[in-house]
The first five atom37 places (N, CA, C, CB, O) and aatype in JSON, in Angstrom:
{
  "aatype": [12, 6, 11, 13, 2, 9, 19, 9, 7, 16, 8, 7, 1, 13, 7, 6, 6, 10, 19, 11, 15, 0, 0, 12, 9, 0, 7, 2, 12, 7, 1, 19, 11, 0, 4, 15, 10, 10, 14, 6, 18, 15, 13, 6, 3, 18, 12, 1, 10, 19, 3, 11, 16, 10, 15, 6, 10, 3, 3, 7, 13, 16, 9, 19, 10, 19, 3, 10, 18, 7, 7, 16, 14, 4, 2, 16, 13, 16, 19, 10, 15, 5, 11, 18, 1, 18, 3, 19, 10, 16, 7, 10, 2, 10, 14, 12, 10, 9, 3, 10, 18, 10, 11, 10, 15, 2, 0, 15, 6, 9, 6, 0, 11, 11, 10, 19, 16, 6, 16, 9, 2, 16, 18, 12, 5, 0, 4, 19, 8, 16, 2, 5, 5, 10, 18, 7, 2, 5, 6],
  "atom_mask": [
    [1, 1, 1, 1, 1],
    [1, 1, 1, 1, 1],
    [1, 1, 1, 1, 1],
    [1, 1, 1, 1, 1],
    [1, 1, 1, 1, 1],
    [1, 1, 1, 1, 1],
    [1, 1, 1, 1, 1],
    [1, 1, 1, 1, 1],
    [1, 1, 1, 0, 1],
    [1, 1, 1, 1, 1],
    [1, 1, 1, 1, 1],
    [1, 1, 1, 0, 1],
    [1, 1, 1, 1, 1],
    [1, 1, 1, 1, 1],
    [1, 1, 1, 0, 1],
    [1, 1, 1, 1, 1],
    [1, 1, 1, 1, 1],
    [1, 1, 1, 1, 1],
    [1, 1, 1, 1, 1],
    [1, 1, 1, 1, 1],
    [1, 1, 1, 1, 1],
    [1, 1, 1, 1, 1],
    [1, 1, 1, 1, 1],
    [1, 1, 1, 1, 1],
    [1, 1, 1, 1, 1],
    [1, 1, 1, 1, 1],
    [1, 1, 1, 0, 1],
    [1, 1, 1, 1, 1],
    [1, 1, 1, 1, 1],
    [1, 1, 1, 0, 1],
    [1, 1, 1, 1, 1],
    [1, 1, 1, 1, 1],
    [1, 1, 1, 1, 1],
    [1, 1, 1, 1, 1],
    [1, 1, 1, 1, 1],
    [1, 1, 1, 1, 1],
    [1, 1, 1, 1, 1],
    [1, 1, 1, 1, 1],
    [1, 1, 1, 1, 1],
    [1, 1, 1, 1, 1],
    [1, 1, 1, 1, 1],
    [1, 1, 1, 1, 1],
    [1, 1, 1, 1, 1],
    [1, 1, 1, 1, 1],
    [1, 1, 1, 1, 1],
    [1, 1, 1, 1, 1],
    [1, 1, 1, 1, 1],
    [1, 1, 1, 1, 1],
    [1, 1, 1, 1, 1],
    [1, 1, 1, 1, 1],
    [1, 1, 1, 1, 1],
    [1, 1, 1, 1, 1],
    [1, 1, 1, 1, 1],
    [1, 1, 1, 1, 1],
    [1, 1, 1, 1, 1],
    [1, 1, 1, 1, 1],
    [1, 1, 1, 1, 1],
    [1, 1, 1, 1, 1],
    [1, 1, 1, 1, 1],
    [1, 1, 1, 0, 1],
    [1, 1, 1, 1, 1],
    [1, 1, 1, 1, 1],
    [1, 1, 1, 1, 1],
    [1, 1, 1, 1, 1],
    [1, 1, 1, 1, 1],
    [1, 1, 1, 1, 1],
    [1, 1, 1, 1, 1],
    [1, 1, 1, 1, 1],
    [1, 1, 1, 1, 1],
    [1, 1, 1, 0, 1],
    [1, 1, 1, 0, 1],
    [1, 1, 1, 1, 1],
    [1, 1, 1, 1, 1],
    [1, 1, 1, 1, 1],
    [1, 1, 1, 1, 1],
    [1, 1, 1, 1, 1],
    [1, 1, 1, 1, 1],
    [1, 1, 1, 1, 1],
    [1, 1, 1, 1, 1],
    [1, 1, 1, 1, 1],
    [1, 1, 1, 1, 1],
    [1, 1, 1, 1, 1],
    [1, 1, 1, 1, 1],
    [1, 1, 1, 1, 1],
    [1, 1, 1, 1, 1],
    [1, 1, 1, 1, 1],
    [1, 1, 1, 1, 1],
    [1, 1, 1, 1, 1],
    [1, 1, 1, 1, 1],
    [1, 1, 1, 1, 1],
    [1, 1, 1, 0, 1],
    [1, 1, 1, 1, 1],
    [1, 1, 1, 1, 1],
    [1, 1, 1, 1, 1],
    [1, 1, 1, 1, 1],
    [1, 1, 1, 1, 1],
    [1, 1, 1, 1, 1],
    [1, 1, 1, 1, 1],
    [1, 1, 1, 1, 1],
    [1, 1, 1, 1, 1],
    [1, 1, 1, 1, 1],
    [1, 1, 1, 1, 1],
    [1, 1, 1, 1, 1],
    [1, 1, 1, 1, 1],
    [1, 1, 1, 1, 1],
    [1, 1, 1, 1, 1],
    [1, 1, 1, 1, 1],
    [1, 1, 1, 1, 1],
    [1, 1, 1, 1, 1],
    [1, 1, 1, 1, 1],
    [1, 1, 1, 1, 1],
    [1, 1, 1, 1, 1],
    [1, 1, 1, 1, 1],
    [1, 1, 1, 1, 1],
    [1, 1, 1, 1, 1],
    [1, 1, 1, 1, 1],
    [1, 1, 1, 1, 1],
    [1, 1, 1, 1, 1],
    [1, 1, 1, 1, 1],
    [1, 1, 1, 1, 1],
    [1, 1, 1, 1, 1],
    [1, 1, 1, 1, 1],
    [1, 1, 1, 1, 1],
    [1, 1, 1, 1, 1],
    [1, 1, 1, 1, 1],
    [1, 1, 1, 1, 1],
    [1, 1, 1, 1, 1],
    [1, 1, 1, 1, 1],
    [1, 1, 1, 1, 1],
    [1, 1, 1, 1, 1],
    [1, 1, 1, 1, 1],
    [1, 1, 1, 1, 1],
    [1, 1, 1, 1, 1],
    [1, 1, 1, 1, 1],
    [1, 1, 1, 1, 1],
    [1, 1, 1, 0, 1],
    [1, 1, 1, 1, 1],
    [1, 1, 1, 1, 1],
    [1, 1, 1, 1, 1]
  ],
  "atom_positions": [
    [[0.84, -1.19, 0.0], [0.0, 0.0, 0.0], [0.88, 1.25, 0.0], [-0.95, 0.0, 1.22], [1.83, 1.36, 0.77]],
    [[0.54, 2.17, -0.88], [1.27, 3.43, -0.93], [0.77, 4.37, 0.15], [1.13, 4.08, -2.33], [-0.37, 4.28, 0.6]],
    [[1.65, 5.28, 0.57], [1.25, 6.3, 1.54], [0.35, 7.32, 0.85], [2.49, 6.99, 2.17], [0.54, 7.65, -0.32]],
    [[-0.63, 7.81, 1.61], [-1.53, 8.83, 1.06], [-2.07, 9.7, 2.17], [-2.67, 8.19, 0.28], [-2.02, 9.34, 3.35]],
    [[-2.59, 10.85, 1.78], [-3.24, 11.78, 2.69], [-4.49, 12.31, 2.0], [-2.28, 12.96, 3.09], [-4.48, 12.63, 0.81]],
    [[-5.57, 12.39, 2.76], [-6.76, 13.1, 2.31], [-6.94, 14.26, 3.28], [-8.04, 12.14, 2.26], [-6.97, 14.07, 4.49]],
    [[-7.06, 15.45, 2.74], [-7.28, 16.63, 3.58], [-8.63, 17.22, 3.19], [-6.12, 17.68, 3.42], [-8.96, 17.33, 2.01]],
    [[-9.38, 17.58, 4.21], [-10.73, 18.1, 4.01], [-10.79, 19.54, 4.49], [-11.77, 17.22, 4.76], [-10.34, 19.86, 5.59]],
    [[-11.35, 20.4, 3.65], [-11.53, 21.8, 4.03], [-12.99, 22.17, 3.93], [0.0, 0.0, 0.0], [-13.62, 22.03, 2.88]],
    [[-13.54, 22.66, 5.06], [-14.97, 22.98, 5.08], [-15.26, 24.23, 5.91], [-15.77, 21.81, 5.63], [-14.45, 24.67, 6.72]],
    [[-16.43, 24.76, 5.66], [-16.97, 25.83, 6.51], [-17.51, 25.17, 7.77], [-18.1, 26.65, 5.76], [-18.26, 24.2, 7.69]],
    [[-17.15, 25.67, 8.91], [-17.58, 25.09, 10.18], [-16.97, 23.72, 10.39], [0.0, 0.0, 0.0], [-15.97, 23.37, 9.76]],
    [[-17.56, 22.96, 11.26], [-17.02, 21.64, 11.62], [-17.6, 20.5, 10.78], [-17.28, 21.37, 13.09], [-17.52, 19.33, 11.15]],
    [[-18.19, 20.85, 9.65], [-18.77, 19.86, 8.75], [-17.77, 18.76, 8.4], [-19.26, 20.54, 7.47], [-18.12, 17.58, 8.45]],
    [[-16.56, 19.13, 8.06], [-15.54, 18.15, 7.68], [-15.19, 17.19, 8.8], [0.0, 0.0, 0.0], [-15.07, 15.99, 8.59]],
    [[-15.03, 17.73, 9.99], [-14.7, 16.89, 11.15], [-15.8, 15.86, 11.41], [-14.48, 17.76, 12.41], [-15.52, 14.69, 11.66]],
    [[-17.04, 16.31, 11.35], [-18.17, 15.41, 11.59], [-18.34, 14.41, 10.45], [-19.46, 16.22, 11.76], [-18.74, 13.27, 10.69]],
    [[-18.04, 14.82, 9.24], [-18.11, 13.91, 8.1], [-17.09, 12.78, 8.26], [-17.87, 14.67, 6.79], [-17.39, 11.63, 7.95]],
    [[-15.9, 13.11, 8.72], [-14.86, 12.09, 8.95], [-15.33, 11.1, 10.02], [-13.52, 12.75, 9.38], [-15.12, 9.9, 9.88]],
    [[-15.96, 11.6, 11.07], [-16.49, 10.71, 12.12], [-17.57, 9.78, 11.55], [-17.06, 11.53, 13.3], [-17.61, 8.6, 11.87]],
    [[-18.44, 10.33, 10.72], [-19.49, 9.52, 10.1], [-18.89, 8.49, 9.16], [-20.48, 10.42, 9.35], [-19.33, 7.34, 9.15]],
    [[-17.91, 8.87, 8.38], [-17.26, 7.94, 7.46], [-16.58, 6.81, 8.23], [-16.23, 8.68, 6.57], [-16.58, 5.66, 7.78]],
    [[-16.01, 7.12, 9.36], [-15.33, 6.09, 10.17], [-16.32, 5.04, 10.68], [-14.61, 6.74, 11.36], [-15.93, 3.9, 10.9]],
    [[-17.58, 5.41, 10.87], [-18.6, 4.44, 11.28], [-18.8, 3.38, 10.2], [-19.93, 5.14, 11.59], [-19.17, 2.25, 10.51]],
    [[-18.54, 3.74, 8.96], [-18.77, 2.84, 7.83], [-17.48, 2.19, 7.34], [-19.43, 3.61, 6.68], [-17.44, 0.99, 7.08]],
    [[-16.42, 2.99, 7.22], [-15.18, 2.52, 6.6], [-14.07, 2.21, 7.6], [-14.69, 3.55, 5.62], [-13.0, 1.76, 7.2]],
    [[-14.31, 2.45, 8.86], [-13.26, 2.2, 9.85], [-12.39, 3.43, 10.08], [0.0, 0.0, 0.0], [-12.7, 4.53, 9.62]],
    [[-11.3, 3.22, 10.78], [-10.39, 4.29, 11.16], [-10.0, 5.14, 9.94], [-9.13, 3.72, 11.83], [-9.56, 4.6, 8.93]],
    [[-10.16, 6.43, 10.06], [-9.82, 7.35, 8.98], [-8.54, 8.11, 9.32], [-10.99, 8.35, 8.72], [-8.46, 9.32, 9.16]],
    [[-7.55, 7.38, 9.8], [-6.31, 7.97, 10.29], [-5.54, 8.79, 9.28], [0.0, 0.0, 0.0], [-4.74, 9.64, 9.67]],
    [[-5.74, 8.56, 8.02], [-5.0, 9.31, 7.0], [-5.79, 10.51, 6.48], [-4.66, 8.39, 5.83], [-5.45, 11.1, 5.46]],
    [[-6.84, 10.88, 7.21], [-7.67, 12.01, 6.81], [-7.52, 13.12, 7.85], [-9.17, 11.59, 6.67], [-7.64, 12.89, 9.05]],
    [[-7.26, 14.31, 7.37], [-7.14, 15.49, 8.24], [-8.2, 16.5, 7.82], [-5.71, 16.12, 8.16], [-8.47, 16.66, 6.63]],
    [[-8.8, 17.16, 8.78], [-9.81, 18.18, 8.48], [-9.32, 19.55, 8.92], [-11.15, 17.84, 9.18], [-8.75, 19.7, 10.0]],
    [[-9.54, 20.54, 8.08], [-9.23, 21.93, 8.39], [-10.54, 22.71, 8.36], [-8.18, 22.53, 7.37], [-11.07, 23.01, 7.29]],
    [[-11.04, 23.03, 9.52], [-12.33, 23.7, 9.64], [-12.16, 25.21, 9.66], [-13.06, 23.24, 10.91], [-11.38, 25.75, 10.44]],
    [[-12.89, 25.88, 8.79], [-12.94, 27.35, 8.8], [-14.02, 27.76, 9.79], [-13.22, 27.94, 7.35], [-15.21, 27.57, 9.53]],
    [[-13.6, 28.32, 10.91], [-14.55, 28.72, 11.95], [-14.87, 30.2, 11.82], [-13.97, 28.42, 13.36], [-14.07, 30.96, 11.26]],
    [[-16.03, 30.64, 12.34], [-16.46, 32.03, 12.16], [-15.46, 33.06, 12.67], [-17.77, 32.23, 12.85], [-15.38, 34.16, 12.13]],
    [[-14.7, 32.71, 13.69], [-13.77, 33.69, 14.27], [-12.45, 33.8, 13.5], [-13.48, 33.32, 15.7], [-11.63, 34.65, 13.83]],
    [[-12.23, 32.96, 12.49], [-10.98, 32.98, 11.72], [-11.03, 34.05, 10.63], [-10.72, 31.6, 11.09], [-12.04, 34.23, 9.95]],
    [[-9.93, 34.75, 10.5], [-9.74, 35.6, 9.33], [-9.21, 34.72, 8.2], [-8.76, 36.8, 9.63], [-8.85, 33.56, 8.42]],
    [[-9.17, 35.27, 6.99], [-8.59, 34.53, 5.87], [-7.15, 34.14, 6.19], [-8.64, 35.36, 4.57], [-6.72, 33.03, 5.9]],
    [[-6.41, 35.06, 6.8], [-5.01, 34.81, 7.15], [-4.89, 33.7, 8.19], [-4.35, 36.09, 7.68], [-3.99, 32.86, 8.09]],
    [[-5.78, 33.68, 9.18], [-5.78, 32.61, 10.19], [-5.97, 31.26, 9.52], [-6.88, 32.85, 11.25], [-5.26, 30.3, 9.82]],
    [[-6.94, 31.2, 8.62], [-7.23, 29.93, 7.96], [-6.07, 29.52, 7.05], [-8.54, 30.04, 7.14], [-5.73, 28.33, 6.97]],
    [[-5.47, 30.47, 6.37], [-4.33, 30.17, 5.51], [-3.19, 29.57, 6.34], [-3.85, 31.45, 4.78], [-2.55, 28.61, 5.91]],
    [[-2.94, 30.12, 7.52], [-1.89, 29.58, 8.4], [-2.23, 28.17, 8.86], [-1.69, 30.5, 9.63], [-1.36, 27.3, 8.88]],
    [[-3.48, 27.93, 9.22], [-3.91, 26.59, 9.65], [-3.71, 25.58, 8.53], [-5.39, 26.62, 10.1], [-3.16, 24.5, 8.76]],
    [[-4.14, 25.91, 7.34], [-4.04, 25.0, 6.21], [-2.57, 24.76, 5.86], [-4.79, 25.57, 4.98], [-2.16, 23.62, 5.63]],
    [[-1.78, 25.81, 5.82], [-0.35, 25.67, 5.5], [0.35, 24.78, 6.53], [0.33, 27.05, 5.44], [1.15, 23.93, 6.16]],
    [[0.05, 24.97, 7.8], [0.64, 24.15, 8.86], [0.23, 22.69, 8.69], [0.22, 24.67, 10.25], [1.06, 21.79, 8.8]],
    [[-1.05, 22.45, 8.44], [-1.56, 21.08, 8.26], [-0.85, 20.41, 7.09], [-3.09, 21.09, 8.03], [-0.4, 19.27, 7.21]],
    [[-0.76, 21.1, 5.98], [-0.13, 20.52, 4.78], [1.35, 20.26, 5.0], [-0.32, 21.45, 3.58], [1.89, 19.27, 4.5]],
    [[2.01, 21.13, 5.73], [3.45, 20.97, 5.95], [3.76, 19.78, 6.85], [4.04, 22.24, 6.56], [4.88, 19.27, 6.84]],
    [[2.78, 19.34, 7.63], [2.99, 18.23, 8.57], [2.51, 16.88, 8.04], [2.28, 18.53, 9.86], [2.58, 15.88, 8.77]],
    [[2.04, 16.81, 6.81], [1.55, 15.55, 6.25], [2.69, 14.58, 6.0], [0.78, 15.81, 4.95], [3.83, 14.97, 5.8]],
    [[2.33, 13.29, 6.02], [3.29, 12.26, 5.64], [3.61, 12.39, 4.16], [2.73, 10.84, 5.95], [2.82, 12.94, 3.38]],
    [[4.77, 11.9, 3.78], [5.09, 11.84, 2.36], [4.07, 10.94, 1.67], [6.55, 11.32, 2.12], [3.47, 10.08, 2.31]],
    [[3.89, 11.14, 0.41], [2.96, 10.31, -0.35], [1.93, 11.15, -1.06], [0.0, 0.0, 0.0], [1.93, 12.38, -0.99]],
    [[1.05, 10.46, -1.75], [-0.01, 11.09, -2.52], [-0.93, 11.88, -1.6], [-0.82, 10.04, -3.31], [-1.31, 11.4, -0.53]],
    [[-1.29, 13.09, -2.02], [-2.23, 13.92, -1.26], [-3.32, 14.42, -2.19], [-1.5, 15.12, -0.58], [-3.06, 14.82, -3.32]],
    [[-4.55, 14.38, -1.69], [-5.7, 14.94, -2.4], [-6.53, 15.72, -1.39], [-6.55, 13.82, -3.1], [-6.62, 15.34, -0.22]],
    [[-7.14, 16.8, -1.85], [-7.93, 17.67, -0.97], [-9.37, 17.69, -1.46], [-7.34, 19.1, -0.93], [-9.64, 17.84, -2.65]],
    [[-10.29, 17.54, -0.52], [-11.72, 17.62, -0.78], [-12.27, 18.81, -0.01], [-12.46, 16.3, -0.37], [-12.05, 18.93, 1.2]],
    [[-12.99, 19.69, -0.7], [-13.58, 20.86, -0.05], [-15.08, 20.88, -0.29], [-12.93, 22.16, -0.55], [-15.59, 20.22, -1.19]],
    [[-15.77, 21.67, 0.52], [-17.23, 21.66, 0.47], [-17.81, 22.48, -0.68], [-17.78, 22.16, 1.75], [-18.76, 22.03, -1.32]],
    [[-17.29, 23.64, -0.95], [-17.98, 24.6, -1.8], [-17.02, 25.29, -2.75], [-18.7, 25.64, -0.94], [-16.04, 25.9, -2.33]],
    [[-17.3, 25.2, -4.04], [-16.47, 25.87, -5.04], [-16.51, 27.38, -4.83], [-16.94, 25.5, -6.47], [-17.59, 27.96, -4.72]],
    [[-15.35, 28.0, -4.79], [-15.25, 29.45, -4.65], [-15.27, 29.95, -3.23], [0.0, 0.0, 0.0], [-15.08, 31.15, -3.0]],
    [[-15.49, 29.07, -2.26], [-15.48, 29.47, -0.85], [-14.05, 29.59, -0.33], [0.0, 0.0, 0.0], [-13.1, 29.2, -1.02]],
    [[-13.9, 30.11, 0.86], [-12.58, 30.3, 1.44], [-11.77, 29.01, 1.53], [-12.71, 30.91, 2.81], [-10.6, 29.02, 1.17]],
    [[-12.35, 27.88, 1.99], [-11.53, 26.65, 2.0], [-11.05, 26.27, 0.59], [-12.33, 25.49, 2.59], [-9.88, 25.91, 0.41]],
    [[-11.92, 26.35, -0.38], [-11.56, 26.03, -1.76], [-10.44, 26.96, -2.25], [-12.79, 26.16, -2.69], [-9.44, 26.49, -2.79]],
    [[-10.61, 28.24, -2.05], [-9.63, 29.21, -2.53], [-8.28, 29.04, -1.83], [-10.14, 30.62, -2.32], [-7.23, 29.12, -2.46]],
    [[-8.32, 28.79, -0.53], [-7.08, 28.62, 0.24], [-6.32, 27.39, -0.22], [-7.39, 28.52, 1.74], [-5.12, 27.46, -0.49]],
    [[-7.01, 26.27, -0.31], [-6.34, 25.03, -0.73], [-5.87, 25.11, -2.17], [-7.27, 23.84, -0.55], [-4.82, 24.56, -2.52]],
    [[-6.62, 25.79, -3.02], [-6.22, 25.92, -4.41], [-4.94, 26.75, -4.53], [-7.34, 26.54, -5.25], [-4.04, 26.39, -5.29]],
    [[-4.86, 27.84, -3.8], [-3.64, 28.67, -3.8], [-2.45, 27.85, -3.32], [-3.82, 29.92, -2.91], [-1.38, 27.89, -3.93]],
    [[-2.61, 27.11, -2.23], [-1.5, 26.34, -1.67], [-1.17, 25.08, -2.47], [-1.82, 25.95, -0.24], [-0.13, 24.47, -2.25]],
    [[-2.04, 24.69, -3.4], [-1.75, 23.52, -4.23], [-0.53, 23.75, -5.11], [-2.97, 23.17, -5.11], [0.13, 22.8, -5.52]],
    [[-0.23, 25.0, -5.39], [0.97, 25.31, -6.17], [2.24, 25.03, -5.37], [0.94, 26.77, -6.64], [3.27, 24.67, -5.93]],
    [[2.16, 25.21, -4.07], [3.31, 24.96, -3.19], [3.46, 23.48, -2.86], [3.17, 25.77, -1.9], [4.58, 22.97, -2.85]],
    [[2.35, 22.79, -2.59], [2.4, 21.42, -2.1], [2.05, 20.36, -3.15], [1.46, 21.27, -0.94], [2.26, 19.17, -2.9]],
    [[1.54, 20.75, -4.29], [1.27, 19.84, -5.42], [0.26, 18.74, -5.09], [2.56, 19.2, -5.87], [0.63, 17.61, -4.78]],
    [[-1.0, 19.08, -5.17], [-2.1, 18.14, -4.99], [-3.3, 18.64, -5.77], [-2.45, 17.96, -3.47], [-3.33, 19.8, -6.19]],
    [[-4.29, 17.77, -5.96], [-5.54, 18.15, -6.62], [-6.57, 18.55, -5.57], [-6.08, 16.99, -7.49], [-6.57, 18.02, -4.46]],
    [[-7.44, 19.5, -5.93], [-8.53, 19.95, -5.08], [-9.84, 19.64, -5.78], [-8.41, 21.48, -4.76], [-10.04, 20.03, -6.93]],
    [[-10.73, 18.92, -5.09], [-12.06, 18.6, -5.62], [-13.12, 19.21, -4.71], [-12.26, 17.06, -5.75], [-13.0, 19.16, -3.49]],
    [[-14.15, 19.79, -5.31], [-15.23, 20.41, -4.54], [-16.44, 19.49, -4.47], [-15.62, 21.76, -5.14], [-16.49, 18.46, -5.15]],
    [[-17.4, 19.86, -3.64], [-18.64, 19.1, -3.52], [-18.55, 17.94, -2.55], [0.0, 0.0, 0.0], [-19.28, 16.96, -2.67]],
    [[-17.67, 18.04, -1.6], [-17.43, 16.97, -0.63], [-18.74, 16.39, -0.09], [-16.59, 17.5, 0.52], [-19.63, 17.12, 0.33]],
    [[-18.83, 15.06, -0.12], [-19.97, 14.37, 0.49], [-19.5, 13.02, 1.05], [-21.13, 14.17, -0.54], [-18.37, 12.59, 0.79]],
    [[-20.35, 12.37, 1.79], [-19.98, 11.12, 2.47], [-19.62, 10.0, 1.5], [-21.12, 10.67, 3.36], [-18.59, 9.36, 1.69]],
    [[-20.42, 9.72, 0.46], [-20.03, 8.65, -0.47], [-18.68, 8.91, -1.14], [-21.1, 8.48, -1.54], [-17.88, 7.99, -1.33]],
    [[-18.44, 10.15, -1.49], [-17.18, 10.54, -2.13], [-16.0, 10.25, -1.21], [-17.21, 12.04, -2.51], [-15.01, 9.67, -1.65]],
    [[-16.1, 10.65, 0.04], [-15.01, 10.44, 1.0], [-14.77, 8.96, 1.25], [-15.33, 11.15, 2.32], [-13.63, 8.51, 1.23]],
    [[-15.83, 8.2, 1.49], [-15.67, 6.77, 1.78], [-15.07, 6.04, 0.58], [-17.03, 6.14, 2.15], [-14.13, 5.27, 0.74]],
    [[-15.59, 6.29, -0.6], [-15.09, 5.62, -1.8], [-13.62, 5.95, -2.03], [-15.92, 6.02, -3.02], [-12.82, 5.06, -2.3]],
    [[-13.26, 7.21, -1.92], [-11.87, 7.63, -2.12], [-10.96, 6.99, -1.08], [-11.75, 9.15, -2.05], [-9.89, 6.48, -1.41]],
    [[-11.38, 7.02, 0.17], [-10.55, 6.45, 1.24], [-10.32, 4.95, 1.03], [-11.21, 6.69, 2.61], [-9.2, 4.46, 1.17]],
    [[-11.37, 4.23, 0.7], [-11.22, 2.78, 0.49], [-10.35, 2.47, -0.73], [-12.6, 2.13, 0.31], [-9.54, 1.54, -0.69]],
    [[-10.51, 3.23, -1.8], [-9.66, 3.01, -2.97], [-8.2, 3.26, -2.63], [-10.1, 3.93, -4.13], [-7.33, 2.48, -3.02]],
    [[-7.92, 4.34, -1.93], [-6.54, 4.63, -1.57], [-5.98, 3.61, -0.57], [-6.44, 6.04, -0.98], [-4.81, 3.23, -0.66]],
    [[-6.8, 3.18, 0.36], [-6.35, 2.19, 1.36], [-5.97, 0.86, 0.73], [-7.43, 1.97, 2.4], [-5.11, 0.15, 1.25]],
    [[-6.6, 0.53, -0.37], [-6.38, -0.76, -1.02], [-5.51, -0.68, -2.27], [-7.69, -1.37, -1.37], [-5.3, -1.69, -2.94]],
    [[-5.0, 0.5, -2.58], [-4.23, 0.67, -3.81], [-2.79, 0.22, -3.63], [-4.26, 2.13, -4.26], [-2.13, 0.58, -2.66]],
    [[-2.32, -0.56, -4.58], [-0.9, -0.91, -4.59], [-0.12, 0.15, -5.38], [-0.67, -2.32, -5.19], [1.08, 0.31, -5.2]],
    [[-0.83, 0.86, -6.24], [-0.24, 1.95, -7.02], [-1.32, 3.01, -7.21], [0.31, 1.44, -8.41], [-2.46, 2.68, -7.53]],
    [[-0.97, 4.27, -7.01], [-1.94, 5.35, -7.12], [-1.74, 6.06, -8.45], [-1.82, 6.35, -5.94], [-0.67, 6.6, -8.74]],
    [[-2.81, 6.06, -9.26], [-2.83, 6.79, -10.52], [-3.69, 8.03, -10.3], [-3.37, 5.9, -11.72], [-4.92, 7.94, -10.31]],
    [[-3.06, 9.16, -10.11], [-3.76, 10.38, -9.7], [-4.88, 10.78, -10.65], [-2.78, 11.51, -9.59], [-6.0, 11.05, -10.19]],
    [[-4.62, 10.84, -11.94], [-5.65, 11.29, -12.88], [-6.86, 10.36, -12.86], [-5.08, 11.37, -14.31], [-8.0, 10.82, -12.86]],
    [[-6.61, 9.07, -12.83], [-7.7, 8.08, -12.8], [-8.5, 8.22, -11.5], [-7.14, 6.64, -12.95], [-9.73, 8.16, -11.51]],
    [[-7.8, 8.4, -10.4], [-8.46, 8.53, -9.1], [-9.34, 9.78, -9.05], [-7.42, 8.58, -7.99], [-10.45, 9.73, -8.52]],
    [[-8.85, 10.88, -9.59], [-9.64, 12.12, -9.62], [-10.91, 11.9, -10.44], [-8.8, 13.29, -10.21], [-12.0, 12.29, -10.02]],
    [[-10.77, 11.29, -11.6], [-11.94, 11.02, -12.46], [-12.94, 10.12, -11.75], [-11.5, 10.38, -13.78], [-14.14, 10.38, -11.77]],
    [[-12.46, 9.06, -11.12], [-13.35, 8.13, -10.4], [-14.05, 8.83, -9.23], [-12.57, 6.91, -9.9], [-15.21, 8.56, -8.96]],
    [[-13.34, 9.72, -8.55], [-13.94, 10.43, -7.41], [-15.03, 11.37, -7.89], [-12.86, 11.21, -6.63], [-16.07, 11.49, -7.25]],
    [[-14.81, 12.05, -9.0], [-15.83, 12.92, -9.57], [-17.05, 12.09, -9.99], [-15.27, 13.72, -10.78], [-18.19, 12.52, -9.79]],
    [[-16.82, 10.93, -10.56], [-17.93, 10.04, -10.95], [-18.72, 9.59, -9.73], [-17.4, 8.82, -11.71], [-19.95, 9.55, -9.78]],
    [[-18.05, 9.26, -8.65], [-18.73, 8.87, -7.41], [-19.6, 10.02, -6.92], [-17.71, 8.47, -6.33], [-20.74, 9.81, -6.49]],
    [[-19.06, 11.22, -6.97], [-19.82, 12.41, -6.57], [-21.11, 12.53, -7.39], [-18.96, 13.68, -6.72], [-22.18, 12.75, -6.84]],
    [[-20.98, 12.39, -8.7], [-22.14, 12.56, -9.57], [-23.18, 11.46, -9.37], [-21.7, 12.59, -11.04], [-24.38, 11.71, -9.5]],
    [[-22.75, 10.26, -9.05], [-23.67, 9.14, -8.85], [-24.32, 9.15, -7.47], [-22.95, 7.83, -9.06], [-25.28, 8.42, -7.24]],
    [[-23.8, 9.96, -6.56], [-24.29, 9.96, -5.18], [-25.66, 10.62, -5.03], [-23.3, 10.65, -4.28], [-26.36, 10.38, -4.05]],
    [[-26.03, 11.46, -5.99], [-27.32, 12.14, -5.91], [-28.35, 11.36, -6.72], [-27.21, 13.61, -6.41], [-28.24, 11.26, -7.95]],
    [[-29.33, 10.83, -6.03], [-30.37, 10.02, -6.67], [-31.74, 10.52, -6.2], [-30.19, 8.49, -6.35], [-31.95, 10.71, -5.0]],
    [[-32.64, 10.73, -7.12], [-34.02, 11.09, -6.77], [-34.72, 9.77, -6.44], [-34.76, 11.88, -7.96], [-35.21, 9.08, -7.34]],
    [[-34.78, 9.44, -5.18], [-35.25, 8.11, -4.78], [-36.72, 7.88, -5.14], [-35.06, 7.91, -3.3], [-37.09, 6.76, -5.51]],
    [[-37.56, 8.89, -5.03], [-38.96, 8.72, -5.4], [-39.08, 8.31, -6.86], [-39.76, 10.02, -5.15], [-39.8, 7.38, -7.21]],
    [[-38.35, 9.01, -7.71], [-38.33, 8.7, -9.15], [-37.78, 7.3, -9.38], [-37.49, 9.74, -9.92], [-38.31, 6.55, -10.2]],
    [[-36.72, 6.96, -8.68], [-36.07, 5.65, -8.84], [-37.0, 4.51, -8.44], [-34.77, 5.58, -8.0], [-37.07, 3.48, -9.11]],
    [[-37.72, 4.69, -7.34], [-38.57, 3.63, -6.82], [-39.96, 3.58, -7.46], [-38.72, 3.8, -5.34], [-40.5, 2.51, -7.72]],
    [[-40.51, 4.76, -7.71], [-41.92, 4.79, -8.14], [-42.12, 5.29, -9.57], [-42.7, 5.66, -7.2], [-43.25, 5.31, -10.06]],
    [[-41.05, 5.68, -10.24], [-41.17, 6.18, -11.6], [-41.75, 7.57, -11.64], [0.0, 0.0, 0.0], [-41.85, 8.24, -10.61]],
    [[-42.12, 8.01, -12.79], [-42.65, 9.34, -12.99], [-44.14, 9.36, -12.67], [-42.39, 9.81, -14.43], [-44.97, 8.98, -13.5]],
    [[-44.48, 9.8, -11.45], [-45.89, 9.88, -11.04], [-46.34, 11.33, -11.05], [-46.1, 9.25, -9.63], [-46.02, 12.1, -10.14]],
    [[-47.06, 11.68, -12.07], [-47.5, 13.08, -12.19], [-48.82, 13.28, -11.55], [-47.56, 13.51, -13.62], [-49.34, 14.4, -11.55]]
  ]
}
């Protein structure tokens, strides 16, 4: 198994709680770090937190998942991606995190481009109109 890191950036403690929820399903999420943007943080405070977190990661593949495109976590991680070299994906959700974590945990070799594409596909498949799926088009 190759070394990897998943870093999560969210508004509020959403990321921390998502990691706890994912651990109920996928087990220990020890290779996942969350950087929560709290209301009392300035942009500079959050930038320092993210930079410190990234600088302390283990060597190996790193990918970042954020909640909202164009938000402060997204912008901060995207700016720092030039320094630390990783991909940033938006739209963080539970299926996306679990699927990515399990794929990385079981990978003997990490193909970054393929993994990014598969993670985006998982994201797109995670939204299902269950009424439509179960009962069809009932007008």
